[in-house]
mmCIF file of C-alpha atoms in Angstrom:
data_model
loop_
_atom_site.group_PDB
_atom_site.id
_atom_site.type_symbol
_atom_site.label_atom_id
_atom_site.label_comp_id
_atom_site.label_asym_id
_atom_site.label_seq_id
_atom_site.Cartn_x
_atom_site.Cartn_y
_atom_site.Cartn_z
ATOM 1 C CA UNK A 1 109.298 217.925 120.256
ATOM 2 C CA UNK A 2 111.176 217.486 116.858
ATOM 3 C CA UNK A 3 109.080 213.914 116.315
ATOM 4 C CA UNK A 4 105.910 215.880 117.368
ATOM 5 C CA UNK A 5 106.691 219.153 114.671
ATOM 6 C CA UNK A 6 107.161 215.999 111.919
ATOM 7 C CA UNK A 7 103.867 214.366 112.609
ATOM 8 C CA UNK A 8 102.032 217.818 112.742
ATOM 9 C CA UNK A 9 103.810 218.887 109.058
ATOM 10 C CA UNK A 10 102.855 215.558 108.045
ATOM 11 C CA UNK A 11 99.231 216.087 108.801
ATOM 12 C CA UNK A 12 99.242 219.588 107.537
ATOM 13 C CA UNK A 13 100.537 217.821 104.503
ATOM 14 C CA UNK A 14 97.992 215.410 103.843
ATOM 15 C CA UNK A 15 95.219 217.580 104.941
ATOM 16 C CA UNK A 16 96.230 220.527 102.259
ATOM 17 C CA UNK A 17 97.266 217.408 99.670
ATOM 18 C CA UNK A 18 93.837 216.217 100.013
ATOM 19 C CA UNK A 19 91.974 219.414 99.703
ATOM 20 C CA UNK A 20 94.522 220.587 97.007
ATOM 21 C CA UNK A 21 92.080 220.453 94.219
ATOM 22 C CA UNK A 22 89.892 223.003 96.144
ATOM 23 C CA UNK A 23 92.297 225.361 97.454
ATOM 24 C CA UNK A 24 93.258 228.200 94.339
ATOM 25 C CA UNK A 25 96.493 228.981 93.673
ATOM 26 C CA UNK A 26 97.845 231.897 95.475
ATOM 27 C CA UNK A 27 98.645 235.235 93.211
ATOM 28 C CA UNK A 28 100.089 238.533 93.172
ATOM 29 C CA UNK A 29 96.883 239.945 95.296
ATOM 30 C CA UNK A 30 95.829 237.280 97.041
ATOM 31 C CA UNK A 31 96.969 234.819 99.265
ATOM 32 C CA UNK A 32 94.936 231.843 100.391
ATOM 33 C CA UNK A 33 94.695 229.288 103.305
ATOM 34 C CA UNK A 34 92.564 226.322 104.312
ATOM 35 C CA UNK A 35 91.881 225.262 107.578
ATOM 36 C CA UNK A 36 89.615 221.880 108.793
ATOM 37 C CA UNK A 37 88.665 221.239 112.106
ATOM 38 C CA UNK A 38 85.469 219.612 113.836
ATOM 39 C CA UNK A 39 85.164 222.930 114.986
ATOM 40 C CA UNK A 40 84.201 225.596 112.763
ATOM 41 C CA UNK A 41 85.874 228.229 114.656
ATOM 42 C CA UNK A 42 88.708 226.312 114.761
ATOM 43 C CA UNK A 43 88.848 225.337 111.668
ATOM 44 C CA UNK A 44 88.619 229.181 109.991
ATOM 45 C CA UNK A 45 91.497 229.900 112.638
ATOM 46 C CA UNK A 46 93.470 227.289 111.137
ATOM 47 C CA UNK A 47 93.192 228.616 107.614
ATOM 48 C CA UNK A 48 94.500 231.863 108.740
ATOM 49 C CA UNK A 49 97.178 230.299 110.261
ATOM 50 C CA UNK A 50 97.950 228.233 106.985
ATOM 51 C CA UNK A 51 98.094 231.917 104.986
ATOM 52 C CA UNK A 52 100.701 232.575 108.131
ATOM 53 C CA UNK A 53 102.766 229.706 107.691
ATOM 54 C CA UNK A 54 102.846 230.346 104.052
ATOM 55 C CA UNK A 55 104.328 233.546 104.531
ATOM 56 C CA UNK A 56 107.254 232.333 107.172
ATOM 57 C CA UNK A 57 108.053 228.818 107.264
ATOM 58 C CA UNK A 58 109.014 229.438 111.089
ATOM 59 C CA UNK A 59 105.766 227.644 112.599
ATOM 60 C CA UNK A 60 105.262 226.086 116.221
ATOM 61 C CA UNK A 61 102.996 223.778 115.804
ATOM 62 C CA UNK A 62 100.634 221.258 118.387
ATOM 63 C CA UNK A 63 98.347 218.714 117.433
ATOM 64 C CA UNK A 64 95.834 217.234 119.766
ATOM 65 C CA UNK A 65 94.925 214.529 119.154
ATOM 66 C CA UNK A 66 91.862 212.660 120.669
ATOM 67 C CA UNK A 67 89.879 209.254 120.504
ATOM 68 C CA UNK A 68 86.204 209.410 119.812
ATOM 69 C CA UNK A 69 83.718 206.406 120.107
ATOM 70 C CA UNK A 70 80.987 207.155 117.540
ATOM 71 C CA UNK A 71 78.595 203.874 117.815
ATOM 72 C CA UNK A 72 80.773 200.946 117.698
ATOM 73 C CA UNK A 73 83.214 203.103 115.102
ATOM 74 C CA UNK A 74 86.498 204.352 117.265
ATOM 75 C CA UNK A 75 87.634 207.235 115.462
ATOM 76 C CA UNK A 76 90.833 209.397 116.043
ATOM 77 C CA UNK A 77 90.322 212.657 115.402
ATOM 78 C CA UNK A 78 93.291 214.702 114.552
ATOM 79 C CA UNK A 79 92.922 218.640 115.794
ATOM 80 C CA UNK A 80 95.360 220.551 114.564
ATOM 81 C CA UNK A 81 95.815 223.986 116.723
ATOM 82 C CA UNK A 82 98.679 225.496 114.512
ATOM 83 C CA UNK A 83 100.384 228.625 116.058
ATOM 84 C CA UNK A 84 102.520 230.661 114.233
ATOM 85 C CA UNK A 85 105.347 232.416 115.841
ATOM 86 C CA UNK A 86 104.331 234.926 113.375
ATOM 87 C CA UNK A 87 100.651 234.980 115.405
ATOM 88 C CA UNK A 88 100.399 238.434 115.769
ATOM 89 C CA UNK A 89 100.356 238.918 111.708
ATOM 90 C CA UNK A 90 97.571 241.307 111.154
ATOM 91 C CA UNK A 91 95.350 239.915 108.348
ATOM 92 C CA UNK A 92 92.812 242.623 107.365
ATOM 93 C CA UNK A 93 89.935 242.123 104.855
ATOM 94 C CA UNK A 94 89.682 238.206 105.222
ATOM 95 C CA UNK A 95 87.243 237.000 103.506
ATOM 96 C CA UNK A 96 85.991 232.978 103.980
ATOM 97 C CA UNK A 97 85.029 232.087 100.288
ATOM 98 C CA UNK A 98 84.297 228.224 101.176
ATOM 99 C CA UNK A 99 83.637 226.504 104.105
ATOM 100 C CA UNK A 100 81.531 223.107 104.248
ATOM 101 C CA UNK A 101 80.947 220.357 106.927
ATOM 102 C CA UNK A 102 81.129 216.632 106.254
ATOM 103 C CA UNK A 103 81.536 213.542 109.180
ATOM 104 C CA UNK A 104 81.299 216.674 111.687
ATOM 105 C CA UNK A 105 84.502 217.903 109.996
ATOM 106 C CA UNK A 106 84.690 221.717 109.039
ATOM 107 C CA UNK A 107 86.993 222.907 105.717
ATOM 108 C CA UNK A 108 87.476 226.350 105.539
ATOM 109 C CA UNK A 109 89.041 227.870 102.835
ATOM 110 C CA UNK A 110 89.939 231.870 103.174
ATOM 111 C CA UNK A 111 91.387 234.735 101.478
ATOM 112 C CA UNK A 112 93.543 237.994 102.329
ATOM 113 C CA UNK A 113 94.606 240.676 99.791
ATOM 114 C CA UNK A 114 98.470 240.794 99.444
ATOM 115 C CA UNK A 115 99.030 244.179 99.384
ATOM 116 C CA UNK A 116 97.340 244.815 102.765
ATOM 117 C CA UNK A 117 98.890 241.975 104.581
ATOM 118 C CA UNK A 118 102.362 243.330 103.964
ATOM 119 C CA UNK A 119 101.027 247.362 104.829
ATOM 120 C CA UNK A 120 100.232 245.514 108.125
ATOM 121 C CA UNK A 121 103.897 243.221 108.940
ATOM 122 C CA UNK A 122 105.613 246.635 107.844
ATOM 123 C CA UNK A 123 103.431 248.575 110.292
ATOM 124 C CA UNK A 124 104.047 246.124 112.926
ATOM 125 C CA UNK A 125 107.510 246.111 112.009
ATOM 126 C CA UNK A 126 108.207 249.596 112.291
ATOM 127 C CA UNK A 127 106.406 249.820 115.224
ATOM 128 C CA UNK A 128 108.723 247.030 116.983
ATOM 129 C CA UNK A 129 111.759 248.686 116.045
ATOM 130 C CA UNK A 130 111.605 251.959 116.702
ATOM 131 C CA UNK A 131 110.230 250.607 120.208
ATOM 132 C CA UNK A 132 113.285 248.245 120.582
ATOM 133 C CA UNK A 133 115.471 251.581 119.771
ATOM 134 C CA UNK A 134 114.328 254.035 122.425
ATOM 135 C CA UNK A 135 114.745 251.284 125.067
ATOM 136 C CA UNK A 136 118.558 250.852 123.220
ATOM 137 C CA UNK A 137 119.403 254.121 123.234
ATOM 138 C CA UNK A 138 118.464 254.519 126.794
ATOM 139 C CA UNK A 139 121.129 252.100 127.881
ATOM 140 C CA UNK A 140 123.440 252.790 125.133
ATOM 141 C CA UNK A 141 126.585 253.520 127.186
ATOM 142 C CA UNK A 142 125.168 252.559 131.031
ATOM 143 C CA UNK A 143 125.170 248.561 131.072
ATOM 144 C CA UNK A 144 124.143 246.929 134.454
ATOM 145 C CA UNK A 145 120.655 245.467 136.391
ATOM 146 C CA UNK A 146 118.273 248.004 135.006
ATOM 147 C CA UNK A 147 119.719 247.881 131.756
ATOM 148 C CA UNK A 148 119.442 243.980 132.463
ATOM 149 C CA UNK A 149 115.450 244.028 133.459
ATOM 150 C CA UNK A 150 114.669 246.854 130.901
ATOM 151 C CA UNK A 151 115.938 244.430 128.193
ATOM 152 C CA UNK A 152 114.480 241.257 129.638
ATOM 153 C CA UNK A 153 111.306 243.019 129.534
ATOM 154 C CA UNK A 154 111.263 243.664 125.574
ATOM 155 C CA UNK A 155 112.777 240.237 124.864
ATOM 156 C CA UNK A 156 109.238 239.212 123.148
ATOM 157 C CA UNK A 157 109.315 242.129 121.065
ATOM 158 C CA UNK A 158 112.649 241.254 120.080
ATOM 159 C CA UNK A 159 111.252 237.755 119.080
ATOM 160 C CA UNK A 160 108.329 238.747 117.551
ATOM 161 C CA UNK A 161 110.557 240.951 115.415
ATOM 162 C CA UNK A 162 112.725 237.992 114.058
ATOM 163 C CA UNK A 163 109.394 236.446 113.456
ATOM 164 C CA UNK A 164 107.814 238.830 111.661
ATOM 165 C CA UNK A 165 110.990 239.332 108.924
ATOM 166 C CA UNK A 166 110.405 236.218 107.479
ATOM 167 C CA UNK A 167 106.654 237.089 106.862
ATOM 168 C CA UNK A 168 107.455 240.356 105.540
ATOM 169 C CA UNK A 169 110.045 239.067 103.108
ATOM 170 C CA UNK A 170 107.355 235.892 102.103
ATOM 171 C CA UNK A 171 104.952 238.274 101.451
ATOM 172 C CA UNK A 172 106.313 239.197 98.539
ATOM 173 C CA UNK A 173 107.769 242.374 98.692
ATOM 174 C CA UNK A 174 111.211 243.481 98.167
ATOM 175 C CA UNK A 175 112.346 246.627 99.542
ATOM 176 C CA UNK A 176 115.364 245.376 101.672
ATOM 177 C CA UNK A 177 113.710 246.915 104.800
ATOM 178 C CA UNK A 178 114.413 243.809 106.906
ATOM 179 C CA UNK A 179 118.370 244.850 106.967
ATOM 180 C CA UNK A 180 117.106 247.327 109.185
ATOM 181 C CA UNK A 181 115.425 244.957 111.348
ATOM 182 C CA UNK A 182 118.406 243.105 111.680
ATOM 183 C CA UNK A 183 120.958 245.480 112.599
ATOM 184 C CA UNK A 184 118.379 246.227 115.643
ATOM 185 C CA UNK A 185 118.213 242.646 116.489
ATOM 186 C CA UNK A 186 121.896 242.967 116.777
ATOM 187 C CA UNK A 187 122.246 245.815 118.366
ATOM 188 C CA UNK A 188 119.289 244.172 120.900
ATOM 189 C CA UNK A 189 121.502 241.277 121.547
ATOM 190 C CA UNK A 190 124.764 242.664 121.664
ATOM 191 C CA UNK A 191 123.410 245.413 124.626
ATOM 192 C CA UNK A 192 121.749 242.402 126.483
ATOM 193 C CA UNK A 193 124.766 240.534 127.281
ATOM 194 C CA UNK A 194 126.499 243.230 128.253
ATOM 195 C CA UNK A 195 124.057 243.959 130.879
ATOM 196 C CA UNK A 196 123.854 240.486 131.330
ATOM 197 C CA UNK A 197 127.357 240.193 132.370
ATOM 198 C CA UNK A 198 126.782 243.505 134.006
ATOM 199 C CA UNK A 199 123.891 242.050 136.152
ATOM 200 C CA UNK A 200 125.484 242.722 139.646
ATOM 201 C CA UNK A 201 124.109 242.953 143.138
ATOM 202 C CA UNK A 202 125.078 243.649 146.417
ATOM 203 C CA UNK A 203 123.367 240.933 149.189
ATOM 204 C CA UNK A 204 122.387 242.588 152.422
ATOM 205 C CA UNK A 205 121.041 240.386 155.100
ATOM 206 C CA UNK A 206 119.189 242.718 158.277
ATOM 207 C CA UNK A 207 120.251 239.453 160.635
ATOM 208 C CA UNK A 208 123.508 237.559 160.757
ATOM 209 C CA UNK A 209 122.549 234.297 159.116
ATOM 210 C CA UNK A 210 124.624 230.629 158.865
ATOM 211 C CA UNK A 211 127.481 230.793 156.122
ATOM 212 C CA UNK A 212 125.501 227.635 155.028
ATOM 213 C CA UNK A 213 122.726 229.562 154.484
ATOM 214 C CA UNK A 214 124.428 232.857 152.650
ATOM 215 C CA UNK A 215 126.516 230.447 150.354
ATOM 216 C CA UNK A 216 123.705 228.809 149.315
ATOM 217 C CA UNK A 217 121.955 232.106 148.381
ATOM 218 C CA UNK A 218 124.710 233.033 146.498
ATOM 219 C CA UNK A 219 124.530 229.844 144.627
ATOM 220 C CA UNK A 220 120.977 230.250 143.694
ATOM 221 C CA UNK A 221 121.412 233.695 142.895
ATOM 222 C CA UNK A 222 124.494 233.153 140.378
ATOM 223 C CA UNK A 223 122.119 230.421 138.744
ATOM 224 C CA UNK A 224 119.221 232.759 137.829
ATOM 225 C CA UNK A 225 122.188 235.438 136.199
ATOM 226 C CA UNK A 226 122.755 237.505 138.964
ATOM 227 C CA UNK A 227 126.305 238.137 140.106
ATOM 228 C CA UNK A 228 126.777 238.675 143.943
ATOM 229 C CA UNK A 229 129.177 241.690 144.766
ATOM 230 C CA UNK A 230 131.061 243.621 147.075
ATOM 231 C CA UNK A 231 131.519 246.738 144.646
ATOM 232 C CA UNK A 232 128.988 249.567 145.103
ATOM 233 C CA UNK A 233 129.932 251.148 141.735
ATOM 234 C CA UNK A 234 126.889 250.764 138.861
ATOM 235 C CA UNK A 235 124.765 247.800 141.155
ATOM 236 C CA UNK A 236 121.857 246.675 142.197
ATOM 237 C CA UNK A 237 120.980 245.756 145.664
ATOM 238 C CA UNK A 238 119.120 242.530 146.931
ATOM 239 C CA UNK A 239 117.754 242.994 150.580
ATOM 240 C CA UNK A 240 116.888 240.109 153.105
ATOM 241 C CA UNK A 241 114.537 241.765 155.839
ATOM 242 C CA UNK A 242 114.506 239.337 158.470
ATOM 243 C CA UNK A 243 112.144 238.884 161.768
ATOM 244 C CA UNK A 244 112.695 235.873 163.641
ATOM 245 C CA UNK A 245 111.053 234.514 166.578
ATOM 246 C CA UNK A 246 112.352 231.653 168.620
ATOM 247 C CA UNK A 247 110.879 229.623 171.173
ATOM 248 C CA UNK A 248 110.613 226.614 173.238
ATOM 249 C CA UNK A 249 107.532 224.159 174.145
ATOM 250 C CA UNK A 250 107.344 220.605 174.980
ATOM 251 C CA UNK A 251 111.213 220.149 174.709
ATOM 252 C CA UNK A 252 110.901 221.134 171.165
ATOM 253 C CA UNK A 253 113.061 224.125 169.663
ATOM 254 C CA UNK A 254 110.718 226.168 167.220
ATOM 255 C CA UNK A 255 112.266 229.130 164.816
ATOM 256 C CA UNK A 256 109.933 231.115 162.681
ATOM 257 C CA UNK A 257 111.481 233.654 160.544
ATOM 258 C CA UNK A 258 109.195 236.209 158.093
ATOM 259 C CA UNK A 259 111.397 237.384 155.377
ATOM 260 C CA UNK A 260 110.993 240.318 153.181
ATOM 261 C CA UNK A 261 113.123 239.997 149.865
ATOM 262 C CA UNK A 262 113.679 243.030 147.659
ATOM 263 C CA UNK A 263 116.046 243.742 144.681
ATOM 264 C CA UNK A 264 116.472 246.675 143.664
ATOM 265 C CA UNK A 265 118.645 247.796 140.139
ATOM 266 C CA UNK A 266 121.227 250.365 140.354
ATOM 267 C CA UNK A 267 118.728 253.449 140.081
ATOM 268 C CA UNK A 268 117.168 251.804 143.571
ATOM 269 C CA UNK A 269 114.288 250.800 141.481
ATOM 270 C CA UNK A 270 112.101 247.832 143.221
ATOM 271 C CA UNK A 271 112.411 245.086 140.490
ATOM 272 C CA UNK A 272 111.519 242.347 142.645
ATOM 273 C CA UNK A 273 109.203 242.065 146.069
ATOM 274 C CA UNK A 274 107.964 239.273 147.763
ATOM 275 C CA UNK A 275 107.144 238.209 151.317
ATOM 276 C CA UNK A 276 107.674 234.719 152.469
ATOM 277 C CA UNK A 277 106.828 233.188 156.622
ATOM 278 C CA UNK A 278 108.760 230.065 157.273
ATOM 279 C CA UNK A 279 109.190 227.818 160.235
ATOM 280 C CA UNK A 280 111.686 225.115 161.284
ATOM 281 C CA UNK A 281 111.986 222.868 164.123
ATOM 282 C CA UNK A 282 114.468 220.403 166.080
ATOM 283 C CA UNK A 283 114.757 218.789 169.502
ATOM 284 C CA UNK A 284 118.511 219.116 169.717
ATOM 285 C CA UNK A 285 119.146 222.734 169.601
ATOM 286 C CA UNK A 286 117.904 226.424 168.600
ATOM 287 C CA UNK A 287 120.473 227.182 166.764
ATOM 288 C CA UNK A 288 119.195 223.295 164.252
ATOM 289 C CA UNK A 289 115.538 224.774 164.185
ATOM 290 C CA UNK A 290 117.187 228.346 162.582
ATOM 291 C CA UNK A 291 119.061 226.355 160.290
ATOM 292 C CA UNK A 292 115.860 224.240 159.476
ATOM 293 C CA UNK A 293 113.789 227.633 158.692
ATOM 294 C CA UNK A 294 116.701 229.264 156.990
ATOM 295 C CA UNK A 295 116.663 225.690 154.377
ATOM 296 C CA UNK A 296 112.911 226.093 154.621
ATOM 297 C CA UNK A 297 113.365 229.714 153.289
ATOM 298 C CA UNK A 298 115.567 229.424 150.799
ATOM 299 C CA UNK A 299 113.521 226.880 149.392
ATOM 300 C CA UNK A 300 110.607 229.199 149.246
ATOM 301 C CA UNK A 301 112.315 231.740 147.215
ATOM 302 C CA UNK A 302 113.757 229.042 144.877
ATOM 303 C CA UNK A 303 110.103 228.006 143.978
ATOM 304 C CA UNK A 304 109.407 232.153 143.589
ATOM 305 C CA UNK A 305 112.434 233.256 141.530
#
């Protein structure tokens, strides 16, 4: 990933280097960006993104590339598809002021007024916190699975928060807002692992089922954050419904057990519902074909989790 974010900066490099001479300087107002492509569309997407990653040097970045036989001329074409982490910037009032074709290559060269980019990152901004505060102050003092889930929920606005700072601050202005933003992201992560470590369930099986089986639930469980339980006080609830049928035919043993799992957060809100229909069979014994559909089923939910 690393070698593959050098080669892509590398490119970007060259390709503004090259173009340099046509791209103006960016001022107090405006802020420019130049995109090529062999698409134009692509190509006028890039150039926003370039005005993007000028404003926060946080950039994922992808580059496709593909071999083209033109004639007897091989040609690798580079296509860069540049996403900001700060994708969601709101650029109003672009306007393209060049854009030109040559070899089936687009350059597109594009400008957005300064003063409205950074109206829209402190919209977006505000927006984000005050969104990331009313789910806070919900669970300000009551950490467990719904605070958990509720949190999980508005980690992307979280991130696109962080992402967005940088922009803000790159735009230009300077009114020390993004503290703010920061003692929220804070605040965000500080309430998450508490309700992380408060992520607790109780496991409730309708049928007896192998100790093989329930360890190995447990297990499973513990890996994806839950913690398994005995105490009833501020937990959630994870419920194995089980129907199984057993029978016998052609001295083979056949189980075939349809599961309903459901978790449930402390409130006895449904967070999690799914229906699964496993089978298992052996020639030894009943109780092996049970055990085979009980590994069959736990598998199932391992690929759904």
């Amino acid at each position: 990933m690393k070698k593959m974010l050098c080669l892509i900066l590398l490119i970007n490099a060259i390709t503004v280097n090259a173009y340099a001479k046509e791209l103006p300087t960016d001022t107090k107002e405006y802020v420019y960006g130049l995109g090529e492509d062999n698409s134009y569309e692509r190509a006028q997407q890039a150039a926003l993104a370039n005005i993007a990653q000028k404003l926060s040097t946080r950039v994922k970045s992808n580059t496709e590339i593909t071999h083209r036989k033109e004639g007897k001329k091989a040609n690798t074409v580079a296509i860069n598809n540049i996403l900001s982490y700060s994708r969601d910037i709101e650029l109003p009032n672009v306007e393209v002021i060049e854009n030109k074709e040559k070899n089936g290559i687009w350059t597109v060269v594009v400008k957005a007024n300064r003063k409205n980019i950074q109206i829209a990152l402190k919209h977006q901004l505000n927006s984000l916190n005050e969104d990331l505060l009313f789910v806070l102050d919900e669970f300000r003092s009551s950490y467990g699975p719904a605070c958990y889930y509720s949190l999980s929920e508005k980690a992307s606005s979280r991130e696109r928060l962080v992402d967005l700072i940088p922009a803000y601050v790159g735009s230009g202005i300077n009114d020390d807002m993004e503290q703010e933003f920061y003692i929220t992201i804070q605040l965000f992560d500080k309430t998450f692992a508490k309700c992380e470590k408060r992520n607790k369930y109780r496991l409730k099986f309708s049928k007896p089922v192998s100790t093989t089986f329930n360890n190995d639930v447990r297990k499973f469980l513990k890996s994806k954050g839950f913690v398994v339980t005995k105490s009833t006080k501020n937990t959630g609830e994870i419920h194995f419904n089980l129907q199984v049928k057993q029978s016998f035919a052609y001295n083979n043993h056949l189980s075939i057990i349809a599961a309903e799992v459901i978790v449930m957060d402390e409130l006895e809100e449904i967070r999690y519902e799914e229906k699964f229909k496993v089978k298992g069979s052996s020639f030894n014994s009943k109780s092996d074909a049970l055990t085979r559909a009980q590994s069959n089923l736990l598998k199932k939910i391992k690929s759904t989790i």
